[in-house]
PDB file of C-alpha atoms and ligand atoms in Angstrom:
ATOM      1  CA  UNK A   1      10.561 -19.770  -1.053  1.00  0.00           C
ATOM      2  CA  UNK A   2       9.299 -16.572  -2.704  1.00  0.00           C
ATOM      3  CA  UNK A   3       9.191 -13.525  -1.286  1.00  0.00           C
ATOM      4  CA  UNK A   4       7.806 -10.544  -1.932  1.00  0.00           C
ATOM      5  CA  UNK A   5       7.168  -6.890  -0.557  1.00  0.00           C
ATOM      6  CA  UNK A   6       4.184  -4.529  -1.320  1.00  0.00           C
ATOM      7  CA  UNK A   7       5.263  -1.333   0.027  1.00  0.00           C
ATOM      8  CA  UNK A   8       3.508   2.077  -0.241  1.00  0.00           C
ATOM      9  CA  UNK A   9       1.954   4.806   2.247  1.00  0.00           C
ATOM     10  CA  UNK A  10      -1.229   2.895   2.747  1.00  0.00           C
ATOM     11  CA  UNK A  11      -2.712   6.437   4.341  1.00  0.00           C
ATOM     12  CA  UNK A  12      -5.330   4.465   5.032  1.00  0.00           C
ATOM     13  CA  UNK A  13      -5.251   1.306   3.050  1.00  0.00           C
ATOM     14  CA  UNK A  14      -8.167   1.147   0.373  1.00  0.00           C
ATOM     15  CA  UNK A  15     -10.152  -1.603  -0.632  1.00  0.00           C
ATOM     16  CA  UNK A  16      -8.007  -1.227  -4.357  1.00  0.00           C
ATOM     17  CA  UNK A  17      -4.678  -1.906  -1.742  1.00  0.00           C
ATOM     18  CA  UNK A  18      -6.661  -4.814  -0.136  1.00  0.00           C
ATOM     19  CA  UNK A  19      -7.171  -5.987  -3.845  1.00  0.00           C
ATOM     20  CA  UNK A  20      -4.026  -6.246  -4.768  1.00  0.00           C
ATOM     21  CA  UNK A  21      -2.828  -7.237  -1.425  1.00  0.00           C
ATOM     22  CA  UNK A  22      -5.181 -10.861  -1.899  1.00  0.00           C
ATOM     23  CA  UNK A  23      -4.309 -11.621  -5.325  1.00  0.00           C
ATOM     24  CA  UNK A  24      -0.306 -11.558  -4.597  1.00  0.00           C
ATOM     25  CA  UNK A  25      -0.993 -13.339  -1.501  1.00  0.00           C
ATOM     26  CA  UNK A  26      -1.784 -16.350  -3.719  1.00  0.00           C
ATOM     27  CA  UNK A  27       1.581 -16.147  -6.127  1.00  0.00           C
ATOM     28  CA  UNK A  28       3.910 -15.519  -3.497  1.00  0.00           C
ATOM     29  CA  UNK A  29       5.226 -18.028  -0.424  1.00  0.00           C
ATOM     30  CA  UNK A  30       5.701 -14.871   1.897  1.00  0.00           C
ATOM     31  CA  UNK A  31       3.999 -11.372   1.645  1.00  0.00           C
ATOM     32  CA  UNK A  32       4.935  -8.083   3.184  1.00  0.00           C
ATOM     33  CA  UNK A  33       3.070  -4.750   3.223  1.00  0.00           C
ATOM     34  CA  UNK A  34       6.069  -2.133   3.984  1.00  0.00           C
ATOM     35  CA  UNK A  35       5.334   1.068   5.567  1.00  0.00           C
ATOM     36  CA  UNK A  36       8.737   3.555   4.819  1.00  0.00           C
ATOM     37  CA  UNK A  37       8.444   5.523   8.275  1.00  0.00           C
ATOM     38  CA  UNK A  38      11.247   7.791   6.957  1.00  0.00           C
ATOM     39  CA  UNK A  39       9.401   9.106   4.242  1.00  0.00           C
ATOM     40  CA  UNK A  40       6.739  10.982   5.848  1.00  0.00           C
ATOM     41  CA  UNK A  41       4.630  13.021   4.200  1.00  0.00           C
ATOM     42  CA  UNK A  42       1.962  14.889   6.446  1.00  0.00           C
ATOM     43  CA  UNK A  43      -0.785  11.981   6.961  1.00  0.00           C
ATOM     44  CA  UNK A  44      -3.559  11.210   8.902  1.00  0.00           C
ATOM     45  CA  UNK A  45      -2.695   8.100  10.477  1.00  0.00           C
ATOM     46  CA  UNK A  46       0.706   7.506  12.183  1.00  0.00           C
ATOM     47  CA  UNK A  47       2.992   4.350  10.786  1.00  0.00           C
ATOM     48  CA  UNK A  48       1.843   2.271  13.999  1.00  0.00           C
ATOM     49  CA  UNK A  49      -1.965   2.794  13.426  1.00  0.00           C
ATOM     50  CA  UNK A  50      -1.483   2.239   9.232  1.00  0.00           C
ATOM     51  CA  UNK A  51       0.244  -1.021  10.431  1.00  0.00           C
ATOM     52  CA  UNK A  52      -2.615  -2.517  13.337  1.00  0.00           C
ATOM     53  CA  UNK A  53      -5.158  -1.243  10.524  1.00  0.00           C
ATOM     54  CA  UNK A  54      -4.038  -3.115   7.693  1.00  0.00           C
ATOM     55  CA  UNK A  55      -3.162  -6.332  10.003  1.00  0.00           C
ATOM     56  CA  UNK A  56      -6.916  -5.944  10.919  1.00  0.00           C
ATOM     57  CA  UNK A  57      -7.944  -5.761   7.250  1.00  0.00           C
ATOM     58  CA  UNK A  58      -5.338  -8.541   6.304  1.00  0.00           C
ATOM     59  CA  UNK A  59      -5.922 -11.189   9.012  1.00  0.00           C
ATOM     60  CA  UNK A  60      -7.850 -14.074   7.008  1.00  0.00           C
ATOM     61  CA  UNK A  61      -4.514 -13.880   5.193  1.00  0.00           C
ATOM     62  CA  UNK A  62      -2.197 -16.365   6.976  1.00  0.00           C
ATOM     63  CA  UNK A  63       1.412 -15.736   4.519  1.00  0.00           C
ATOM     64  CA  UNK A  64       1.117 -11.343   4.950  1.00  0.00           C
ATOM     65  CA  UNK A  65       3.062 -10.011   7.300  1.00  0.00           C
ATOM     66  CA  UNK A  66       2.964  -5.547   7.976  1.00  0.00           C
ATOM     67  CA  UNK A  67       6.369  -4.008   8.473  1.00  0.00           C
ATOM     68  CA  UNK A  68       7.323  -0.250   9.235  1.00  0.00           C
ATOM     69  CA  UNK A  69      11.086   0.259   8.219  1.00  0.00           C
ATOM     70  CA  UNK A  70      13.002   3.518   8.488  1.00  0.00           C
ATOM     71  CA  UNK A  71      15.292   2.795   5.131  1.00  0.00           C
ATOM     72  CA  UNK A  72      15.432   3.059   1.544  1.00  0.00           C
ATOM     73  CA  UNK A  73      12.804  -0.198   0.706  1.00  0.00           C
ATOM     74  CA  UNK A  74      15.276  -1.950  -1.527  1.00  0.00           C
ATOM     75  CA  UNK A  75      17.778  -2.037   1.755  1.00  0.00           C
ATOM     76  CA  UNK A  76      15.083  -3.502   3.467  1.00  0.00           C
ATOM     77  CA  UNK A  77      14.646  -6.481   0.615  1.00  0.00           C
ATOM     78  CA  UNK A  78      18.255  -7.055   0.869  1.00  0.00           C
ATOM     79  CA  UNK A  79      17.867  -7.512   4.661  1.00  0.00           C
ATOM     80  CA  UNK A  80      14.954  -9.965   4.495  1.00  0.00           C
ATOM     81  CA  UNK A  81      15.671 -11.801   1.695  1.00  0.00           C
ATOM     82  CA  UNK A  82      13.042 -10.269  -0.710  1.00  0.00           C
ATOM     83  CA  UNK A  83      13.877 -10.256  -4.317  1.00  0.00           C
ATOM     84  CA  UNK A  84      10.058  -8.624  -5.929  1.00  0.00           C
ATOM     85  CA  UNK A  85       8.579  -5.483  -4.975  1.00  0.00           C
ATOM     86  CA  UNK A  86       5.226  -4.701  -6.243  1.00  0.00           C
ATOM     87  CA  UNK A  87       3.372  -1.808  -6.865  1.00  0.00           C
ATOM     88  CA  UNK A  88      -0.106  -1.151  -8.769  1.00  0.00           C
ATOM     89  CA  UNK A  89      -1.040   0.409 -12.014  1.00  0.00           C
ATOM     90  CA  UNK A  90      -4.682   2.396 -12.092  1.00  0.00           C
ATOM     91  CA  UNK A  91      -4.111   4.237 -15.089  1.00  0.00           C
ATOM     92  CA  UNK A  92      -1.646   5.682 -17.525  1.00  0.00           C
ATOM     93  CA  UNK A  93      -0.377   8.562 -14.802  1.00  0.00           C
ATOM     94  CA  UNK A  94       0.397   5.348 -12.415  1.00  0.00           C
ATOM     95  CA  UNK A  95       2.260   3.479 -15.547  1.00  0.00           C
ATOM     96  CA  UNK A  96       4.861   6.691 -16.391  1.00  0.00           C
ATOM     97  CA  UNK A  97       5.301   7.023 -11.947  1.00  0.00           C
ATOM     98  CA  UNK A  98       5.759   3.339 -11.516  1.00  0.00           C
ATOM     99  CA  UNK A  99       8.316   2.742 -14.564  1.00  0.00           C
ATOM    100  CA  UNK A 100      10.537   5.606 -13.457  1.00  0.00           C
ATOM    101  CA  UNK A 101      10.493   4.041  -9.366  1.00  0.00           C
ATOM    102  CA  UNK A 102      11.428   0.968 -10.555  1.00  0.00           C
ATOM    103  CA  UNK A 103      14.000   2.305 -12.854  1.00  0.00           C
ATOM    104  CA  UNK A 104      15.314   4.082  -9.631  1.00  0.00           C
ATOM    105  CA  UNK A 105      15.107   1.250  -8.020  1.00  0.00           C
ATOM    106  CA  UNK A 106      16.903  -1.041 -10.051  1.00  0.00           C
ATOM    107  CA  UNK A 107      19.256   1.377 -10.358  1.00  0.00           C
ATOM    108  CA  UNK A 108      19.616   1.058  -6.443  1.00  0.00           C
ATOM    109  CA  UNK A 109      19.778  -2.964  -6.565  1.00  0.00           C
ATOM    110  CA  UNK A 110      20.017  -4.750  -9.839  1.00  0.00           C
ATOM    111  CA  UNK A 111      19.048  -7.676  -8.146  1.00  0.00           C
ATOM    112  CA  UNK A 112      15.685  -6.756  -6.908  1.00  0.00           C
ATOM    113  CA  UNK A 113      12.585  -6.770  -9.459  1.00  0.00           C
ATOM    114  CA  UNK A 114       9.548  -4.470  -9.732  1.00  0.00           C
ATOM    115  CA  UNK A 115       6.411  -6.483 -10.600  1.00  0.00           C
ATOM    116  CA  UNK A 116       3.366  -3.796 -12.159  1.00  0.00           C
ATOM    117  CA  UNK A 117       0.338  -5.194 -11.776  1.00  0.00           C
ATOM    118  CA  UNK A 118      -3.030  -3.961 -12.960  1.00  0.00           C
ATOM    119  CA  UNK A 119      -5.816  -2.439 -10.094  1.00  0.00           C
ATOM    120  CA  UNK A 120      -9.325  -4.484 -10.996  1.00  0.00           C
ATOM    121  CA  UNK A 121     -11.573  -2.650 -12.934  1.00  0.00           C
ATOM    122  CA  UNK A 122     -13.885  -1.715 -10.288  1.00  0.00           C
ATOM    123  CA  UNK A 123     -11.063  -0.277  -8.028  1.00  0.00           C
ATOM    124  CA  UNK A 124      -9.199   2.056 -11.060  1.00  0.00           C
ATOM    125  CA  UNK A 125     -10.865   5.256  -9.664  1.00  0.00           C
ATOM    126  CA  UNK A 126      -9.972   4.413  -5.856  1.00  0.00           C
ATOM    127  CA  UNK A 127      -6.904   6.596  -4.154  1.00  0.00           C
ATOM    128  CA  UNK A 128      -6.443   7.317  -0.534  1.00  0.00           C
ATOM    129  CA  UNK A 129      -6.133  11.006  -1.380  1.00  0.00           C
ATOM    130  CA  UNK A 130      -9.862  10.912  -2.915  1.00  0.00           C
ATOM    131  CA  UNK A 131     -11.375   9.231  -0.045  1.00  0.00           C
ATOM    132  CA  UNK A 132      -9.740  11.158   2.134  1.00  0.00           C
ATOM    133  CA  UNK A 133     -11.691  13.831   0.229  1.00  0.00           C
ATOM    134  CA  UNK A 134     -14.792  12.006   0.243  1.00  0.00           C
ATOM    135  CA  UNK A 135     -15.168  11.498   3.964  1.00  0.00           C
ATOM    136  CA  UNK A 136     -14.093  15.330   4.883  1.00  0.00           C
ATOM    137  CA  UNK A 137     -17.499  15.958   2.580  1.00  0.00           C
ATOM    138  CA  UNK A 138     -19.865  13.607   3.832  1.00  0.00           C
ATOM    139  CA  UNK A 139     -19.488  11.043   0.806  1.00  0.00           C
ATOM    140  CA  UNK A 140     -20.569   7.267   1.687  1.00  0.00           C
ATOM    141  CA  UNK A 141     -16.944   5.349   2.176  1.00  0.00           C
ATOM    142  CA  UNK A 142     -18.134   2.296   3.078  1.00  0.00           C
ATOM    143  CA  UNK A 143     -16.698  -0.695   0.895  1.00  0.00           C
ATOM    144  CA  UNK A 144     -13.649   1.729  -0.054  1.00  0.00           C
ATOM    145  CA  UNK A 145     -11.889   1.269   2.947  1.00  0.00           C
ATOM    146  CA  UNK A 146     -11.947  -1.399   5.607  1.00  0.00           C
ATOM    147  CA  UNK A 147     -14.446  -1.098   7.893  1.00  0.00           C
ATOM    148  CA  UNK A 148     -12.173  -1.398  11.062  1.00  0.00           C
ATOM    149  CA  UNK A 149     -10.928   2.118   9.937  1.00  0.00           C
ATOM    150  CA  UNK A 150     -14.275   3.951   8.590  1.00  0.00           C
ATOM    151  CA  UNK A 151     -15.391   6.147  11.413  1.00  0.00           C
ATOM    152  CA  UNK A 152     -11.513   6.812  12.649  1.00  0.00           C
ATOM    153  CA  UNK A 153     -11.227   7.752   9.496  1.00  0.00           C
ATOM    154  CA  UNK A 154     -13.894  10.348   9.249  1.00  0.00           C
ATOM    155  CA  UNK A 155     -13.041  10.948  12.819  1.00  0.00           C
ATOM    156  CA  UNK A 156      -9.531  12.141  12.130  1.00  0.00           C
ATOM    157  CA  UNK A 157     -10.343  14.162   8.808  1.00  0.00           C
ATOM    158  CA  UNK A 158     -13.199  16.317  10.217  1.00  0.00           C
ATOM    159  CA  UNK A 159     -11.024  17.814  13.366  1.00  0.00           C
TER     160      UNK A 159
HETATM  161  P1  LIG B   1       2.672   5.587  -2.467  1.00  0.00           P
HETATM  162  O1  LIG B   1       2.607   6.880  -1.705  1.00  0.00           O
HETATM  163  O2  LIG B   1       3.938   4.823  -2.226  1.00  0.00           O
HETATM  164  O3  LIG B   1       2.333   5.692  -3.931  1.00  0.00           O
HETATM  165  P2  LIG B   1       0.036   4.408  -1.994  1.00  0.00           P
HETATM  166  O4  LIG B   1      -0.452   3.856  -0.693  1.00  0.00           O
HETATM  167  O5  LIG B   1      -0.677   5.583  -2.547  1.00  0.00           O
HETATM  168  O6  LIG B   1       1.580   4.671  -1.757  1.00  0.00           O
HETATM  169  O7  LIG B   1       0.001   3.268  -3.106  1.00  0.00           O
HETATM  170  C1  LIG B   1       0.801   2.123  -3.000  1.00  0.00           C
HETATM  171  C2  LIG B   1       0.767   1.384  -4.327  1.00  0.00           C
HETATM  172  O8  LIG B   1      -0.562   0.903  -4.568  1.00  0.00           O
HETATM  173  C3  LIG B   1       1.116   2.231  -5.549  1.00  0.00           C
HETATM  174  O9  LIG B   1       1.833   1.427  -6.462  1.00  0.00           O
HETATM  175  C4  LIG B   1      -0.226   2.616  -6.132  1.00  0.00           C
HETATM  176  O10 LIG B   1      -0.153   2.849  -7.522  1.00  0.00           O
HETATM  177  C5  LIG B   1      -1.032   1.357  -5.818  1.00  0.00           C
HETATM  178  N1  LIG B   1      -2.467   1.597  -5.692  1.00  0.00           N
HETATM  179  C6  LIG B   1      -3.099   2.581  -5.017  1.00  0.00           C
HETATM  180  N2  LIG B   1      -4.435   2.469  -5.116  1.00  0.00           N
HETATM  181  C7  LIG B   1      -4.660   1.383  -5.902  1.00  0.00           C
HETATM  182  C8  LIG B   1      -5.843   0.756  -6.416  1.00  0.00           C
HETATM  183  N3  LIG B   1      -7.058   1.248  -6.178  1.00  0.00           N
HETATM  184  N4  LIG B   1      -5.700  -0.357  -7.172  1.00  0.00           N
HETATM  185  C9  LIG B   1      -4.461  -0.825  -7.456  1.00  0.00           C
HETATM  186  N5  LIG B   1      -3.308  -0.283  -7.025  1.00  0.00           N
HETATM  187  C10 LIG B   1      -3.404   0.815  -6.254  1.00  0.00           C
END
């Protein structure tokens, strides 16, 4: 069975994460969005509210399962039997970031492999740090993040 992990900070999930999220749903047996809750960086949402958000957004997808883990992601793989972590490519900044994690990373595991794959055209500009941006400042956000975390969202960025 193939397994893979899709790990990341998801703070909040975008509709580019949800995007990539769908399309390795249908290569891969077994999916898992992994939230690191060691390697917090100051963020809106806590781990436990990025995970029932994204389990919100995800639930027409029956093989994707949300985790929170407090270790190094590859250590996590090794645990669970996951042998493919992937991560997504917007533009040529992503590209020179992702090679040199999953250098690192193989570095960490040899036996675990980093799969790049490219965001959709129409989701290239999308980051959580821009919509996070966008909603402080009044921009329209709907369709760029799941609706189940919109007004939260807004909520949370304007106190
Ligand atoms: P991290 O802090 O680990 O980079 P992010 O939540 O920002 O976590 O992103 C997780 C992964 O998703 C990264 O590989 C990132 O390049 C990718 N990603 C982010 N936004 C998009 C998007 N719009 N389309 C495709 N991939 C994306």
């Amino acid at each position: 069975m193939s397994k893979a992990i899709y790990p990341g900070s998801f703070d909040p999930i975008t509709s580019g994460h949800i995007n990539i999220i769908e399309r390795c749903s249908r290569i891969f047996d077994e999916l898992y969005i992994g939230i690191a809750v060691n390697m917090e960086k100051k963020s809106i949402f806590t781990p436990e509210e990025r995970k029932a958000y994204i389990e919100d957004a995800i639930s027409h997808l029956s093989n994707v399962k949300v985790v929170l883990y407090d270790s190094l992601t590859v250590r996590f793989c090794k645990e669970n039997g996951i042998d493919v972590m992937i991560r997504g490519i917007r533009n040529s900044k992503d590209a020179l970031y992702e090679m040199d994690l999953a250098l690192n990373n193989k570095f960490l595991d040899k036996d675990i492999e980093t799969f790049l794959i490219p965001a959709e055209q129409k989701y290239m500009l999308l980051s959580s740090s821009y919509i996070k941006q966008f909603a402080a400042f009044d921009v329209d956000i709907r369709g760029l993040v799941p609706e189940c975390l919109r007004e939260e969202l807004i909520r949370r960025i304007k106190k």
